[in-house]
Coordinates of C-alpha atoms and ligand atoms in Angstrom, one line a residue:
M141 CA 2.2 -5.9 -42.8
A142 CA 3.9 -8.7 -40.7
A143 CA 3.3 -6.7 -37.6
I144 CA -0.3 -6.3 -38.4
T145 CA -0.7 -10.1 -39.0
V146 CA 0.9 -10.8 -35.7
D147 CA -1.4 -8.3 -33.9
F148 CA -4.4 -9.7 -35.6
Q149 CA -3.4 -13.2 -34.7
F150 CA -2.8 -12.1 -31.1
C151 CA -6.2 -10.4 -30.9
F152 CA -7.9 -13.4 -32.3
I153 CA -6.4 -15.7 -29.8
F154 CA -7.2 -13.2 -27.1
I155 CA -10.8 -13.0 -28.0
L156 CA -11.1 -16.8 -28.3
L157 CA -9.6 -17.1 -24.8
W158 CA -12.0 -14.5 -23.5
L159 CA -15.0 -16.3 -25.0
F160 CA -13.7 -19.6 -23.6
S161 CA -13.3 -18.1 -20.2
L162 CA -16.8 -16.6 -20.3
F163 CA -18.1 -20.0 -21.3
C164 CA -16.3 -21.7 -18.4
L165 CA -17.5 -19.0 -16.1
S166 CA -21.1 -19.5 -17.0
A167 CA -20.7 -23.3 -16.7
F168 CA -19.2 -22.9 -13.2
F169 CA -20.8 -19.9 -11.7
F170 CA -24.0 -19.2 -13.4
K171 CA -25.1 -22.8 -13.1
K172 CA -28.8 -22.7 -12.1
P173 CA -29.3 -23.7 -8.4
K174 CA -31.3 -26.9 -8.0
D175 CA -32.8 -25.7 -4.7
P176 CA -36.1 -23.8 -5.5
Q177 CA -35.5 -21.5 -2.6
L178 CA -32.3 -20.3 -4.3
Q179 CA -33.7 -20.0 -7.8
G180 CA -34.9 -16.5 -7.5
C181 CA -31.6 -15.1 -6.1
G182 CA -29.3 -13.2 -8.3
L183 CA -25.5 -13.2 -8.1
P184 CA -23.8 -10.5 -5.9
P185 CA -22.8 -7.4 -7.9
S186 CA -19.5 -7.6 -9.9
P187 CA -17.1 -4.7 -10.4
P188 CA -15.7 -4.1 -13.9
S189 CA -13.3 -6.8 -15.0
L190 CA -10.6 -7.4 -17.6
P191 CA -11.1 -9.8 -20.5
V192 CA -9.9 -13.4 -19.9
I193 CA -8.2 -12.8 -16.5
G194 CA -11.3 -11.2 -14.9
H195 CA -10.3 -9.7 -11.6
L196 CA -6.9 -11.6 -11.3
H197 CA -5.0 -8.3 -11.4
L198 CA -6.8 -7.3 -8.2
L199 CA -5.7 -10.5 -6.5
L200 CA -2.2 -9.9 -7.5
S201 CA -2.2 -6.2 -6.4
V202 CA -0.1 -5.3 -3.4
P203 CA -1.6 -5.1 -0.9
C204 CA -4.6 -6.8 -2.2
Y205 CA -6.6 -6.4 1.1
K206 CA -6.4 -2.6 0.5
S207 CA -7.5 -2.9 -3.1
F208 CA -10.4 -5.1 -2.0
Q209 CA -11.3 -2.6 0.7
K210 CA -11.5 0.2 -1.8
L211 CA -13.5 -2.0 -4.2
S212 CA -16.1 -2.9 -1.5
S213 CA -16.5 0.7 -0.3
K214 CA -17.4 1.6 -3.9
Y215 CA -19.5 -1.5 -5.0
G216 CA -20.8 -3.1 -1.8
P217 CA -19.9 -5.6 1.0
L218 CA -20.6 -8.7 -1.1
L219 CA -19.0 -8.8 -4.6
H220 CA -18.5 -11.6 -7.1
L221 CA -15.1 -11.6 -8.8
R222 CA -13.4 -14.2 -11.0
A223 CA -9.9 -15.2 -11.7
F224 CA -10.1 -16.6 -15.2
N225 CA -13.1 -18.9 -14.8
I226 CA -12.8 -19.4 -11.0
P227 CA -15.6 -17.8 -9.1
I228 CA -14.7 -15.8 -6.0
V229 CA -16.9 -13.9 -3.6
L230 CA -15.4 -11.1 -1.7
V231 CA -17.0 -10.5 1.7
S232 CA -16.2 -7.1 3.4
S233 CA -18.7 -6.4 6.2
G234 CA -19.2 -7.8 9.7
S235 CA -22.7 -9.1 9.1
M236 CA -21.8 -10.9 5.8
A237 CA -18.6 -12.3 7.4
N238 CA -20.8 -13.5 10.3
E239 CA -23.0 -15.4 7.8
V240 CA -20.0 -17.1 6.2
L241 CA -17.8 -17.8 9.3
R242 CA -20.4 -18.5 12.0
I243 CA -24.1 -18.9 10.8
Q244 CA -23.3 -21.0 7.8
D245 CA -20.0 -22.3 9.0
L246 CA -20.8 -26.0 8.2
N247 CA -21.3 -25.1 4.6
F248 CA -18.1 -23.0 4.6
G249 CA -16.1 -25.3 6.9
S250 CA -13.4 -26.0 4.3
R251 CA -10.7 -23.8 2.8
N252 CA -10.7 -25.6 -0.5
N253 CA -13.1 -27.8 -2.4
G254 CA -11.1 -31.0 -1.7
Q255 CA -9.5 -31.1 -5.1
A256 CA -5.9 -32.5 -4.9
P257 CA -3.6 -29.7 -3.9
I258 CA -1.0 -28.6 -6.4
M259 CA 2.0 -29.7 -4.2
E260 CA 0.6 -33.2 -3.5
K261 CA 3.7 -34.7 -1.8
S262 CA 4.9 -31.6 0.1
L263 CA 4.6 -31.3 3.9
L264 CA 4.0 -27.6 3.2
F265 CA 0.7 -26.8 1.4
G266 CA 0.4 -30.5 0.6
S267 CA -2.3 -33.2 1.0
F268 CA -1.2 -34.3 4.5
G269 CA -2.1 -31.0 6.2
F270 CA -4.7 -30.2 8.8
V271 CA -5.3 -26.5 8.2
S272 CA -6.0 -27.2 4.5
V273 CA -8.0 -30.4 4.9
P274 CA -11.7 -30.1 4.1
Y275 CA -14.1 -30.3 7.0
G276 CA -14.7 -33.9 7.9
D277 CA -13.6 -36.9 10.1
Y278 CA -9.9 -36.3 9.9
W279 CA -10.2 -32.6 10.8
R280 CA -12.6 -33.5 13.7
F281 CA -10.2 -36.2 15.0
M282 CA -7.1 -33.9 14.8
K283 CA -9.0 -30.9 16.3
K284 CA -10.0 -33.0 19.3
L285 CA -6.4 -34.1 19.8
L286 CA -4.9 -30.6 19.4
V287 CA -7.4 -29.2 21.9
K288 CA -6.8 -32.1 24.4
K289 CA -3.0 -32.2 24.1
L290 CA -1.9 -28.7 23.2
L291 CA -4.3 -25.8 23.0
G292 CA -7.2 -26.5 25.4
S293 CA -7.2 -24.7 28.8
H294 CA -6.2 -27.9 30.7
S295 CA -3.1 -28.6 28.6
L296 CA -2.2 -24.9 28.6
E297 CA -2.2 -25.0 32.4
Q298 CA 0.0 -28.1 32.3
T299 CA 2.6 -26.5 30.1
R300 CA 2.7 -23.1 31.9
L301 CA 6.0 -23.8 33.5
L302 CA 7.6 -24.7 30.2
R303 CA 6.6 -21.4 28.7
G304 CA 7.7 -19.7 32.0
K305 CA 11.3 -20.9 31.3
E306 CA 11.2 -19.3 27.9
L307 CA 9.8 -16.1 29.3
Q308 CA 12.7 -16.0 31.8
T309 CA 15.3 -16.4 29.0
F310 CA 13.5 -13.6 27.1
R311 CA 13.5 -11.2 30.1
A312 CA 17.2 -12.0 30.7
M313 CA 18.0 -11.1 27.1
L314 CA 16.2 -7.8 27.4
F315 CA 18.0 -6.8 30.6
D316 CA 21.3 -7.8 29.1
K317 CA 20.6 -5.7 25.9
A318 CA 19.6 -2.8 28.2
A319 CA 22.8 -3.1 30.2
K320 CA 24.9 -3.1 27.0
N321 CA 22.7 -0.3 25.4
E322 CA 22.2 -2.7 22.4
T323 CA 19.3 -2.7 19.9
V324 CA 16.6 -5.4 20.0
D325 CA 15.2 -6.7 16.8
V326 CA 11.7 -7.1 18.3
G327 CA 10.3 -9.4 15.6
K328 CA 13.3 -11.7 15.7
E329 CA 13.2 -12.0 19.5
M330 CA 9.5 -12.6 19.4
M331 CA 9.9 -15.4 16.9
K332 CA 12.5 -17.0 19.3
L333 CA 10.1 -16.7 22.3
T334 CA 7.0 -18.1 20.5
N335 CA 8.9 -20.8 18.5
N336 CA 10.9 -22.1 21.4
S337 CA 7.8 -22.2 23.6
I338 CA 5.9 -24.1 20.9
C339 CA 8.8 -26.5 20.4
R340 CA 9.0 -27.2 24.1
M341 CA 5.2 -27.7 24.4
T342 CA 4.9 -30.0 21.4
M343 CA 8.1 -32.0 21.5
G344 CA 9.4 -31.3 24.9
R345 CA 12.9 -32.6 25.1
S346 CA 13.8 -32.2 21.4
C347 CA 14.5 -29.2 19.2
S348 CA 16.4 -27.0 21.6
E349 CA 18.1 -23.7 21.1
E350 CA 21.4 -25.3 22.1
N351 CA 21.6 -27.8 19.2
G352 CA 20.6 -25.2 16.6
E353 CA 17.3 -27.0 15.7
A354 CA 15.1 -24.3 17.0
E355 CA 17.0 -21.8 14.8
Q356 CA 16.5 -24.2 11.9
V357 CA 12.7 -24.2 12.5
R358 CA 12.6 -20.4 12.6
G359 CA 14.5 -20.2 9.3
L360 CA 12.0 -22.6 7.7
V361 CA 9.0 -20.8 9.1
T362 CA 10.3 -17.5 7.6
K363 CA 11.0 -19.2 4.2
S364 CA 7.5 -20.9 4.2
L365 CA 5.7 -17.6 4.9
S366 CA 7.5 -16.0 1.9
L367 CA 6.0 -18.7 -0.3
T368 CA 2.4 -18.3 1.1
K369 CA 1.2 -15.6 -1.3
K370 CA 2.4 -17.4 -4.4
F371 CA 0.8 -20.6 -3.2
L372 CA -2.5 -18.9 -2.3
I373 CA -2.9 -17.3 -5.7
A374 CA -1.9 -20.5 -7.4
S375 CA -4.5 -22.5 -5.5
I376 CA -7.2 -20.0 -6.3
V377 CA -6.4 -20.1 -10.0
G378 CA -5.8 -23.9 -9.7
Q379 CA -6.2 -25.1 -13.2
F380 CA -4.3 -22.2 -14.6
S381 CA -1.4 -22.7 -12.2
K382 CA 1.0 -23.6 -15.0
L383 CA 0.0 -20.4 -16.8
V384 CA 0.9 -18.3 -13.8
G385 CA 4.1 -20.1 -13.2
I386 CA 3.6 -22.3 -10.2
S387 CA 6.1 -24.7 -11.7
L388 CA 8.7 -21.9 -11.1
F389 CA 8.4 -22.1 -7.4
G390 CA 7.1 -25.7 -7.0
K391 CA 10.8 -26.6 -6.7
E392 CA 11.3 -24.0 -3.9
I393 CA 8.3 -25.5 -1.9
M394 CA 9.6 -29.0 -2.3
E395 CA 13.1 -27.9 -1.0
V396 CA 11.6 -26.4 2.1
S397 CA 9.4 -29.5 2.6
Q398 CA 12.5 -31.7 2.4
R399 CA 14.3 -29.7 5.0
Y400 CA 11.3 -29.9 7.3
D401 CA 11.1 -33.6 6.6
E402 CA 14.8 -34.2 7.6
L403 CA 14.4 -32.3 10.8
L404 CA 11.2 -33.9 11.9
E405 CA 12.3 -37.4 10.9
K406 CA 15.3 -36.9 13.3
I407 CA 13.0 -35.7 16.1
I408 CA 10.5 -38.6 15.5
K409 CA 13.4 -41.1 15.6
E410 CA 14.6 -39.6 18.9
H411 CA 11.1 -40.0 20.3
E412 CA 10.8 -43.6 19.0
E413 CA 14.1 -44.6 20.5
N414 CA 13.2 -43.1 23.9
P415 CA 9.5 -43.6 24.2
N416 CA 7.7 -41.8 27.1
N417 CA 4.6 -43.4 28.4
G418 CA 4.3 -41.2 31.5
E419 CA 2.1 -38.3 32.4
D420 CA 4.5 -35.8 30.9
R421 CA 4.2 -37.2 27.3
D422 CA 4.5 -34.4 24.7
M423 CA 2.3 -34.1 21.6
M424 CA 4.8 -36.0 19.5
D425 CA 4.7 -39.0 21.9
V426 CA 0.9 -39.0 21.7
L427 CA 0.8 -38.7 17.9
L428 CA 3.3 -41.5 17.4
E429 CA 1.2 -43.7 19.7
V430 CA -1.9 -43.1 17.6
C431 CA 0.2 -43.7 14.4
A432 CA 1.3 -47.1 15.8
D433 CA -2.1 -48.1 17.2
D434 CA -4.0 -50.3 14.7
N435 CA -7.2 -49.8 16.7
A436 CA -7.0 -46.0 16.9
E437 CA -10.2 -44.1 16.0
F438 CA -8.4 -42.7 13.1
K439 CA -5.3 -44.0 11.3
I440 CA -2.7 -41.3 10.9
S441 CA 0.4 -41.5 8.8
R442 CA 4.0 -40.3 9.6
N443 CA 3.6 -37.6 6.9
Q444 CA 0.4 -36.4 8.5
I445 CA 2.2 -36.0 11.8
K446 CA 5.1 -34.1 10.1
A447 CA 2.7 -31.8 8.2
L448 CA 0.8 -31.1 11.5
F449 CA 4.0 -29.9 13.1
V450 CA 4.9 -27.8 10.1
E451 CA 1.4 -26.1 10.4
I452 CA 1.7 -25.6 14.1
F453 CA 5.0 -23.9 13.7
L454 CA 3.5 -21.7 10.9
A455 CA 0.2 -21.0 12.6
G456 CA 1.6 -20.4 16.1
T457 CA 4.9 -18.5 15.8
D458 CA 4.8 -15.8 13.2
T459 CA 1.2 -14.8 14.0
S460 CA 1.9 -14.0 17.6
A461 CA 5.4 -12.6 16.9
Q462 CA 4.2 -10.1 14.2
T463 CA 1.3 -9.0 16.3
I464 CA 3.5 -8.3 19.4
Q465 CA 5.7 -6.2 17.2
W466 CA 2.8 -4.1 15.9
I467 CA 1.4 -3.7 19.4
L468 CA 4.7 -2.5 20.9
A469 CA 5.1 -0.1 17.9
E470 CA 1.6 1.3 18.6
L471 CA 2.5 1.8 22.3
I472 CA 5.8 3.5 21.5
N473 CA 3.8 5.9 19.2
H474 CA 1.2 6.5 21.9
P475 CA 3.1 7.1 25.1
E476 CA 0.0 8.1 27.1
I477 CA -1.5 4.6 26.4
L478 CA 1.8 2.9 27.3
E479 CA 1.8 4.9 30.6
K480 CA -1.8 3.9 31.4
L481 CA -1.0 0.3 30.7
R482 CA 2.1 0.4 32.9
K483 CA 0.0 1.8 35.8
E484 CA -2.4 -1.0 35.4
I485 CA 0.3 -3.6 35.5
E486 CA 2.0 -2.0 38.5
S487 CA -1.3 -1.8 40.4
V488 CA -2.1 -5.4 39.8
V489 CA 1.3 -7.1 39.7
G490 CA 2.9 -4.8 42.2
V491 CA 6.5 -3.6 42.2
R492 CA 8.2 -6.6 43.8
R493 CA 7.8 -9.1 40.9
L494 CA 7.6 -9.3 37.1
I495 CA 4.4 -10.1 35.2
Q496 CA 3.4 -13.8 34.7
E497 CA 0.8 -15.6 32.7
T498 CA -1.5 -16.0 35.8
D499 CA -1.8 -12.2 36.0
L500 CA -3.3 -11.8 32.5
P501 CA -7.0 -12.3 33.4
N502 CA -6.7 -9.5 36.0
L503 CA -5.4 -7.0 33.4
P504 CA -8.4 -5.7 31.4
Y505 CA -6.5 -2.8 29.9
L506 CA -3.8 -5.0 28.6
Q507 CA -6.5 -7.2 27.1
A508 CA -8.0 -4.1 25.4
V509 CA -4.5 -3.1 24.1
M510 CA -4.0 -6.5 22.6
K511 CA -7.4 -6.5 20.9
E512 CA -6.9 -3.1 19.5
G513 CA -3.5 -4.1 18.1
L514 CA -5.2 -7.2 16.5
R515 CA -8.0 -5.0 15.1
L516 CA -5.6 -2.6 13.3
H517 CA -3.0 -5.2 12.4
P518 CA -4.7 -8.6 11.8
H519 CA -2.0 -11.1 10.9
T520 CA -4.1 -12.8 8.3
P521 CA -6.0 -10.0 6.5
I522 CA -7.8 -12.3 4.1
L523 CA -9.6 -15.5 5.3
V524 CA -10.4 -18.1 2.7
R525 CA -13.3 -20.5 2.7
N526 CA -15.1 -22.6 0.1
A527 CA -18.8 -23.2 -0.4
T528 CA -19.5 -26.9 -0.1
E529 CA -23.1 -26.4 -1.4
G530 CA -24.8 -23.6 -3.3
C531 CA -26.5 -21.2 -0.7
K532 CA -27.9 -17.8 -0.1
I533 CA -26.0 -14.9 1.5
G534 CA -27.4 -11.4 2.0
G535 CA -30.2 -12.3 -0.5
Y536 CA -27.6 -13.3 -3.2
Y537 CA -26.9 -16.7 -4.7
I538 CA -23.5 -18.3 -3.9
G539 CA -22.7 -21.2 -6.3
Q540 CA -21.3 -24.5 -5.1
N541 CA -17.4 -24.5 -4.9
T542 CA -17.2 -20.7 -4.9
T543 CA -14.1 -19.5 -3.1
M544 CA -15.1 -17.0 -0.4
M545 CA -12.5 -14.4 0.5
V546 CA -13.4 -12.6 3.8
N547 CA -11.5 -9.3 4.0
A548 CA -10.9 -9.3 7.7
Y549 CA -8.8 -6.1 7.3
A550 CA -11.8 -4.3 5.8
V551 CA -14.2 -5.7 8.4
L552 CA -11.9 -4.6 11.3
R553 CA -11.7 -1.0 9.9
D554 CA -15.2 -0.7 8.7
P555 CA -16.4 2.9 9.6
D556 CA -19.9 1.6 9.9
S557 CA -18.8 -0.7 12.8
W558 CA -15.9 1.2 14.4
E559 CA -15.7 4.8 15.5
Y560 CA -12.4 6.4 14.3
P561 CA -11.5 3.1 12.7
E562 CA -7.9 4.2 11.8
E563 CA -7.0 5.2 15.3
F564 CA -5.4 3.1 18.0
Q565 CA -7.9 3.4 20.8
P566 CA -7.9 0.4 23.2
E567 CA -10.6 2.1 25.3
R568 CA -13.2 0.9 22.8
F569 CA -12.7 -2.7 24.1
M570 CA -13.0 -1.8 27.8
T571 CA -16.2 -3.4 28.9
S572 CA -18.7 -0.8 30.1
P573 CA -20.2 -1.3 33.5
L574 CA -23.3 0.5 32.2
K575 CA -26.5 -1.5 31.7
G576 CA -27.9 -1.5 28.2
K577 CA -24.5 -1.8 26.6
E578 CA -24.8 -5.5 25.9
D579 CA -26.0 -5.0 22.4
E580 CA -22.9 -2.8 21.7
K581 CA -20.6 -5.5 23.2
A582 CA -22.3 -8.2 21.0
Q583 CA -21.9 -6.0 18.0
L584 CA -18.2 -5.4 18.8
A585 CA -17.6 -9.2 19.1
L586 CA -19.4 -9.8 15.8
N587 CA -17.0 -7.5 13.9
F588 CA -13.9 -8.7 15.7
I589 CA -12.4 -11.4 13.5
P590 CA -8.6 -11.3 13.7
F591 CA -8.7 -15.0 14.7
G592 CA -11.3 -15.8 12.1
S593 CA -14.4 -17.4 13.6
G594 CA -16.7 -20.4 13.7
R595 CA -15.6 -24.0 13.5
R596 CA -12.6 -23.2 11.4
G597 CA -11.6 -20.2 13.5
C598 CA -8.2 -20.1 15.2
L599 CA -7.6 -23.0 17.6
G600 CA -4.6 -21.3 19.2
K601 CA -6.4 -18.0 20.2
N602 CA -5.8 -18.5 24.0
L603 CA -2.2 -19.4 23.5
G604 CA -1.8 -16.4 21.2
Y605 CA -3.2 -14.1 23.9
I606 CA -0.8 -15.7 26.4
F607 CA 2.2 -15.1 24.2
M608 CA 1.1 -11.5 23.5
G609 CA 0.2 -10.7 27.1
V610 CA 3.4 -11.8 28.8
A611 CA 5.6 -10.3 26.1
I612 CA 3.9 -6.9 26.0
G613 CA 3.5 -6.9 29.8
T614 CA 7.2 -7.6 30.3
M615 CA 8.3 -5.0 27.8
V616 CA 6.1 -2.3 29.3
Q617 CA 6.6 -3.1 33.0
G618 CA 10.4 -3.4 32.8
F619 CA 11.5 -1.0 30.1
D620 CA 11.3 2.2 28.3
W621 CA 12.0 2.0 24.6
R622 CA 14.3 4.3 22.5
I623 CA 13.8 4.5 18.8
N624 CA 15.5 6.3 15.9
G625 CA 13.3 9.4 15.3
D626 CA 10.0 10.5 16.9
K627 CA 7.7 7.8 15.6
V628 CA 7.9 4.2 14.5
N629 CA 7.2 3.8 10.8
M630 CA 4.0 1.8 10.6
E631 CA 4.2 0.9 6.8
E632 CA 3.1 -2.6 5.8
T633 CA 4.9 -4.9 3.4
G634 CA 1.6 -5.6 1.6
E635 CA 2.2 -9.4 1.7
M636 CA -0.6 -11.9 2.5
T637 CA 0.4 -11.7 6.1
L638 CA 0.4 -8.3 7.8
T639 CA 4.1 -7.6 8.3
M640 CA 6.0 -4.4 9.2
A641 CA 7.9 -3.0 6.1
H642 CA 10.5 -1.6 8.6
P643 CA 10.9 -4.2 11.3
L644 CA 10.9 -2.7 14.8
K645 CA 14.4 -2.2 16.1
C646 CA 14.8 -0.3 19.4
I647 CA 16.9 0.0 22.5
P648 CA 15.4 -1.1 25.9
V649 CA 16.2 1.1 28.8
A650 CA 15.6 -0.8 32.1
R651 CA 13.2 0.9 34.5
I652 CA 13.9 -1.5 37.3
N653 CA 16.8 -3.5 38.7
P654 CA 16.0 -7.2 38.0
A655 CA 18.1 -8.2 41.1
S656 CA 15.6 -6.5 43.4
F657 CA 12.7 -8.4 41.9
D658 CA 11.3 -11.8 42.9
P659 CA 11.9 -14.2 40.1
Ligands
LIG820 C1 -1.8 -13.6 17.6 C2 -1.8 -14.9 17.3 C3 -2.7 -15.6 16.3 C4 -3.5 -15.0 15.3 C5 -3.7 -13.6 15.0 C6 -4.1 -16.2 14.6 C7 -4.9 -16.1 13.5 C8 -5.5 -17.2 12.9 C9 -6.4 -17.0 11.8 C10 -6.9 -15.7 11.2 C11 -6.8 -18.3 11.4 C12 -7.8 -18.7 10.3 C13 -9.2 -18.7 10.9 C14 -10.3 -18.8 10.0 O1 -10.1 -19.2 8.8 O2 -11.5 -18.5 10.4 C15 -6.1 -19.2 12.3 C16 -6.2 -20.6 12.2 C17 -5.5 -21.5 13.0 N1 -4.6 -21.1 14.0 FE1 -4.2 -19.2 14.7 N2 -3.6 -17.3 15.2 C18 -2.8 -17.0 16.2 C19 -2.1 -17.9 17.0 C20 -2.1 -19.3 16.9 C21 -1.4 -20.2 17.8 C22 -0.5 -19.8 18.9 C23 -1.7 -21.4 17.3 C24 -1.1 -22.8 17.8 C25 0.0 -23.1 18.2 C26 -2.6 -21.3 16.2 C27 -3.2 -22.4 15.5 C28 -4.1 -22.3 14.5 C29 -4.7 -23.4 13.8 C30 -4.3 -24.9 14.1 C31 -5.5 -22.9 12.9 C32 -6.4 -23.7 11.9 C33 -7.7 -24.1 12.4 C34 -8.5 -25.0 11.5 O3 -8.3 -25.0 10.3 O4 -9.4 -25.6 11.9 N3 -2.9 -20.0 16.0 N4 -5.3 -18.5 13.2

């Protein structure tokens, strides 16, 4: 009898919660649009959901981008989901993604609706960040600064020699490992290459490999990435965060934030004690100048500077490092493609010197290999945006504040857009000399979104291509690669970032004698 009472009470609470959730849902999502043009539009179709939690179980599924892909192939490219009462629209085709990311990118220019983030005071996922800030004056100011001082073509040209030094260290490490017949942990070495290059580019004289600070940054980046999925889910289900246990890992986030804070405070102090007003000022010098200038166009705080550095480390290092790892794995599994690439490099670079950044524009097959790697293994499979205003997409009504989840993984493998979508075929990206292929090229570009797109698309795309190009080029030009077994295992971890479940570890076999090459 007692058991029956408990069950009954449980059911009653459950039904109440369900009704409450439906009530909230209708208040948020089914709110009638004020714009008469939108009034006739219905909502996108919705797949079956569970009581109370709605589609939350799908968000929590591993890997969610694959569950979403299945869902969209069954129910359509635009679906409305909900996590409790939070409206979410799932976007899974190139043309719908194009609406959200490019055509209506002003309306979808923010990743959240500007409500206070859950970890208000944290440098990581907090309120000081640039990546999470809603579209507006601060974002525009910082974007201008980032392009001018770090990621634009002029500043990339200015910092080429700095990256060249890191590339030399990377090559020396590979030849050394080859000589000793030792295994290279490719992901780890790529993190070193990308992270050290970014540290040199952003804060020049500080944060070196020698004093262990670069190692510290890499550790923090890895730790931060492991917290991303939990944070993303918690932000989507915002008001229910306590319910899903964000308090359990809030402490973890604050600990990581504190460690970043200590490291960056030390680097800031070093810069303040030895100010550099010359031509070779690094990004930290520039930001500190803006911070101290009362007449600056935008007043930025010390915490905003620190958060920006945290985000640059996160956005710039793991993205490139993971992608390089996937691409090398694909090349090892496709020796005929590796050979074709090597031939191209040898015909363009010659056999007297090793590949450099300046060779990259002359290597179209290498570009195609990188694009195909990005297509199959997009580092960020789900792109998140927020609808600032109610609007219409694909004839359906999208309510104000709806979270848009663009499934880049599904778009990049959509069989309607890509022939043999599961196959690694770089040739698909080779530009055709034939006339009349322009439409095809435009269509290809439309569906190619591993860097996102529109005004909130990746700001570091060119730098990403440089990192990938020189690393892949060096590994193909200078070495053969020995692995355990016949094929590299391409299983994914299923996390929010596309990571190899079995990190690529292989032995380089030098094809050339570095001593006989020009440096
Ligand atoms: C292979 C390398 C890379 C990949 C695959 C990649 C991918 C992405 C993606 C998918 C986004 C979100 C775009 C969107 O929402 O539409 C993004 C944003 C961003 N990325 Fe990258 N990225 C790479 C390299 C870099 C590098 C090297 C940097 C800089 C050091 C960088 C800086 C940024 C920044 C600052 C944003 C935020 C832009 C904004 O909110 O306005 N990325 N990236």
